[in-house]
Amino acid sequence: MTSPVSTPTRPALNDMTIFAGVLILITGVLHLLTAIAAIAGRDIFVVTQDQVFLVDVSAWGWIHLVIAALIVIAGFGIITGKTWGYLAGIVMASLSILDNFLFAPIYPFWALVIIAIDILVIWALARQLGAD
């Protein structure tokens, strides 16, 4: 008797995977839009009790641009069913949450929307990895 040759298994590409992949791609596009708006040179005035600060958000724009590129790469990895895509998706969604938490004072509603999407992505990917 010969034993069957085991082949490495890939995560199953099911509805949850497609859901997570599409959501993370949407997050990547939202980061790209944020980057374009911030790099365009918009300055924001921050008023405190004693002073007024002029904040240049173009540095945040470049950060969002890099994150957008990495998120899109992870999204394509997820949609194609690569294990590294799942792990990269969780890492990038976590990094996106941190980035948007720090970006929230500048654009609170926009940041909260992206954070909510990132939480859904992490939930979907973790559930999918736990099922495999």
PDB file of N, CA and C in Angstrom, residues 6-47:
ATOM      1  N   SER A   6       0.697  14.028   0.539  1.00  0.00           N
ATOM      2  CA  SER A   6      -0.026  15.205   1.026  1.00  0.00           C
ATOM      3  C   SER A   6       0.489  16.439   0.297  1.00  0.00           C
ATOM      4  N   THR A   7      -0.416  17.251  -0.099  1.00  0.00           N
ATOM      5  CA  THR A   7      -0.058  18.501  -0.756  1.00  0.00           C
ATOM      6  C   THR A   7      -0.361  19.641   0.191  1.00  0.00           C
ATOM      7  N   PRO A   8       0.427  20.691   0.129  1.00  0.00           N
ATOM      8  CA  PRO A   8       0.145  21.824   1.008  1.00  0.00           C
ATOM      9  C   PRO A   8      -1.223  22.412   0.677  1.00  0.00           C
ATOM     10  N   THR A   9      -1.958  22.713   1.719  1.00  0.00           N
ATOM     11  CA  THR A   9      -3.306  23.244   1.509  1.00  0.00           C
ATOM     12  C   THR A   9      -3.269  24.758   1.508  1.00  0.00           C
ATOM     13  N   ARG A  10      -4.093  25.314   0.666  1.00  0.00           N
ATOM     14  CA  ARG A  10      -4.286  26.762   0.648  1.00  0.00           C
ATOM     15  C   ARG A  10      -5.591  27.064   1.344  1.00  0.00           C
ATOM     16  N   PRO A  11      -5.711  28.233   1.935  1.00  0.00           N
ATOM     17  CA  PRO A  11      -6.986  28.587   2.547  1.00  0.00           C
ATOM     18  C   PRO A  11      -8.098  28.573   1.499  1.00  0.00           C
ATOM     19  N   ALA A  12      -9.249  28.129   1.919  1.00  0.00           N
ATOM     20  CA  ALA A  12     -10.381  28.054   0.995  1.00  0.00           C
ATOM     21  C   ALA A  12     -10.861  29.454   0.636  1.00  0.00           C
ATOM     22  N   LEU A  13     -11.122  29.637  -0.635  1.00  0.00           N
ATOM     23  CA  LEU A  13     -11.614  30.935  -1.101  1.00  0.00           C
ATOM     24  C   LEU A  13     -13.137  30.884  -1.046  1.00  0.00           C
ATOM     25  N   ASN A  14     -13.706  31.388   0.030  1.00  0.00           N
ATOM     26  CA  ASN A  14     -15.155  31.353   0.192  1.00  0.00           C
ATOM     27  C   ASN A  14     -15.705  32.773   0.337  1.00  0.00           C
ATOM     28  N   ASP A  15     -16.959  32.854   0.701  1.00  0.00           N
ATOM     29  CA  ASP A  15     -17.609  34.163   0.805  1.00  0.00           C
ATOM     30  C   ASP A  15     -16.931  35.084   1.821  1.00  0.00           C
ATOM     31  N   MET A  16     -16.496  34.518   2.938  1.00  0.00           N
ATOM     32  CA  MET A  16     -15.850  35.331   3.970  1.00  0.00           C
ATOM     33  C   MET A  16     -14.527  35.902   3.457  1.00  0.00           C
ATOM     34  N   THR A  17     -13.801  35.105   2.691  1.00  0.00           N
ATOM     35  CA  THR A  17     -12.538  35.559   2.126  1.00  0.00           C
ATOM     36  C   THR A  17     -12.761  36.683   1.126  1.00  0.00           C
ATOM     37  N   ILE A  18     -13.732  36.504   0.258  1.00  0.00           N
ATOM     38  CA  ILE A  18     -14.052  37.547  -0.720  1.00  0.00           C
ATOM     39  C   ILE A  18     -14.497  38.815   0.003  1.00  0.00           C
ATOM     40  N   PHE A  19     -15.316  38.663   1.045  1.00  0.00           N
ATOM     41  CA  PHE A  19     -15.778  39.802   1.843  1.00  0.00           C
ATOM     42  C   PHE A  19     -14.589  40.575   2.417  1.00  0.00           C
ATOM     43  N   ALA A  20     -13.650  39.850   3.047  1.00  0.00           N
ATOM     44  CA  ALA A  20     -12.491  40.497   3.645  1.00  0.00           C
ATOM     45  C   ALA A  20     -11.607  41.134   2.581  1.00  0.00           C
ATOM     46  N   GLY A  21     -11.415  40.442   1.460  1.00  0.00           N
ATOM     47  CA  GLY A  21     -10.573  40.975   0.398  1.00  0.00           C
ATOM     48  C   GLY A  21     -11.130  42.242  -0.210  1.00  0.00           C
ATOM     49  N   VAL A  22     -12.431  42.254  -0.468  1.00  0.00           N
ATOM     50  CA  VAL A  22     -13.053  43.449  -1.049  1.00  0.00           C
ATOM     51  C   VAL A  22     -13.037  44.597  -0.051  1.00  0.00           C
ATOM     52  N   LEU A  23     -13.323  44.305   1.218  1.00  0.00           N
ATOM     53  CA  LEU A  23     -13.298  45.372   2.226  1.00  0.00           C
ATOM     54  C   LEU A  23     -11.911  45.970   2.388  1.00  0.00           C
ATOM     55  N   ILE A  24     -10.886  45.134   2.376  1.00  0.00           N
ATOM     56  CA  ILE A  24      -9.542  45.693   2.551  1.00  0.00           C
ATOM     57  C   ILE A  24      -9.124  46.473   1.309  1.00  0.00           C
ATOM     58  N   LEU A  25      -9.593  46.069   0.129  1.00  0.00           N
ATOM     59  CA  LEU A  25      -9.318  46.869  -1.066  1.00  0.00           C
ATOM     60  C   LEU A  25     -10.023  48.224  -0.989  1.00  0.00           C
ATOM     61  N   ILE A  26     -11.236  48.235  -0.446  1.00  0.00           N
ATOM     62  CA  ILE A  26     -11.950  49.501  -0.248  1.00  0.00           C
ATOM     63  C   ILE A  26     -11.172  50.385   0.727  1.00  0.00           C
ATOM     64  N   THR A  27     -10.645  49.767   1.791  1.00  0.00           N
ATOM     65  CA  THR A  27      -9.828  50.522   2.744  1.00  0.00           C
ATOM     66  C   THR A  27      -8.599  51.109   2.068  1.00  0.00           C
ATOM     67  N   GLY A  28      -7.986  50.335   1.188  1.00  0.00           N
ATOM     68  CA  GLY A  28      -6.827  50.833   0.448  1.00  0.00           C
ATOM     69  C   GLY A  28      -7.177  52.027  -0.412  1.00  0.00           C
ATOM     70  N   VAL A  29      -8.336  51.986  -1.056  1.00  0.00           N
ATOM     71  CA  VAL A  29      -8.776  53.118  -1.879  1.00  0.00           C
ATOM     72  C   VAL A  29      -9.063  54.330  -0.999  1.00  0.00           C
ATOM     73  N   LEU A  30      -9.666  54.106   0.167  1.00  0.00           N
ATOM     74  CA  LEU A  30      -9.931  55.225   1.085  1.00  0.00           C
ATOM     75  C   LEU A  30      -8.625  55.844   1.582  1.00  0.00           C
ATOM     76  N   HIS A  31      -7.631  55.012   1.867  1.00  0.00           N
ATOM     77  CA  HIS A  31      -6.321  55.555   2.252  1.00  0.00           C
ATOM     78  C   HIS A  31      -5.708  56.342   1.095  1.00  0.00           C
ATOM     79  N   LEU A  32      -5.885  55.863  -0.117  1.00  0.00           N
ATOM     80  CA  LEU A  32      -5.365  56.569  -1.285  1.00  0.00           C
ATOM     81  C   LEU A  32      -6.033  57.933  -1.439  1.00  0.00           C
ATOM     82  N   LEU A  33      -7.342  57.986  -1.260  1.00  0.00           N
ATOM     83  CA  LEU A  33      -8.057  59.269  -1.345  1.00  0.00           C
ATOM     84  C   LEU A  33      -7.601  60.222  -0.235  1.00  0.00           C
ATOM     85  N   THR A  34      -7.405  59.678   0.962  1.00  0.00           N
ATOM     86  CA  THR A  34      -6.901  60.493   2.069  1.00  0.00           C
ATOM     87  C   THR A  34      -5.517  61.031   1.744  1.00  0.00           C
ATOM     88  N   ALA A  35      -4.682  60.174   1.167  1.00  0.00           N
ATOM     89  CA  ALA A  35      -3.320  60.587   0.807  1.00  0.00           C
ATOM     90  C   ALA A  35      -3.340  61.706  -0.224  1.00  0.00           C
ATOM     91  N   ILE A  36      -4.180  61.563  -1.238  1.00  0.00           N
ATOM     92  CA  ILE A  36      -4.255  62.591  -2.278  1.00  0.00           C
ATOM     93  C   ILE A  36      -4.707  63.915  -1.683  1.00  0.00           C
ATOM     94  N   ALA A  37      -5.718  63.865  -0.831  1.00  0.00           N
ATOM     95  CA  ALA A  37      -6.218  65.097  -0.216  1.00  0.00           C
ATOM     96  C   ALA A  37      -5.157  65.742   0.679  1.00  0.00           C
ATOM     97  N   ALA A  38      -4.422  64.922   1.416  1.00  0.00           N
ATOM     98  CA  ALA A  38      -3.428  65.475   2.337  1.00  0.00           C
ATOM     99  C   ALA A  38      -2.185  65.976   1.605  1.00  0.00           C
ATOM    100  N   ILE A  39      -1.753  65.250   0.579  1.00  0.00           N
ATOM    101  CA  ILE A  39      -0.555  65.652  -0.163  1.00  0.00           C
ATOM    102  C   ILE A  39      -0.818  66.912  -0.981  1.00  0.00           C
ATOM    103  N   ALA A  40      -2.065  67.155  -1.315  1.00  0.00           N
ATOM    104  CA  ALA A  40      -2.415  68.315  -2.129  1.00  0.00           C
ATOM    105  C   ALA A  40      -2.054  69.635  -1.450  1.00  0.00           C
ATOM    106  N   GLY A  41      -1.624  69.575  -0.221  1.00  0.00           N
ATOM    107  CA  GLY A  41      -1.121  70.779   0.426  1.00  0.00           C
ATOM    108  C   GLY A  41      -2.120  71.488   1.299  1.00  0.00           C
ATOM    109  N   ARG A  42      -3.067  70.774   1.811  1.00  0.00           N
ATOM    110  CA  ARG A  42      -4.052  71.399   2.667  1.00  0.00           C
ATOM    111  C   ARG A  42      -3.474  71.605   4.067  1.00  0.00           C
ATOM    112  N   ASP A  43      -3.573  72.811   4.539  1.00  0.00           N
ATOM    113  CA  ASP A  43      -3.134  73.122   5.897  1.00  0.00           C
ATOM    114  C   ASP A  43      -4.366  73.259   6.780  1.00  0.00           C
ATOM    115  N   ILE A  44      -4.222  72.889   8.043  1.00  0.00           N
ATOM    116  CA  ILE A  44      -5.334  72.937   8.985  1.00  0.00           C
ATOM    117  C   ILE A  44      -4.924  73.790  10.180  1.00  0.00           C
ATOM    118  N   PHE A  45      -5.827  74.648  10.608  1.00  0.00           N
ATOM    119  CA  PHE A  45      -5.595  75.448  11.800  1.00  0.00           C
ATOM    120  C   PHE A  45      -6.161  74.710  13.004  1.00  0.00           C
ATOM    121  N   VAL A  46      -5.337  74.534  14.029  1.00  0.00           N
ATOM    122  CA  VAL A  46      -5.762  73.894  15.262  1.00  0.00           C
ATOM    123  C   VAL A  46      -5.753  74.966  16.335  1.00  0.00           C
ATOM    124  N   VAL A  47      -6.899  75.171  16.958  1.00  0.00           N
ATOM    125  CA  VAL A  47      -7.043  76.225  17.963  1.00  0.00           C
ATOM    126  C   VAL A  47      -7.051  75.585  19.344  1.00  0.00           C
TER     127      VAL A  47
END
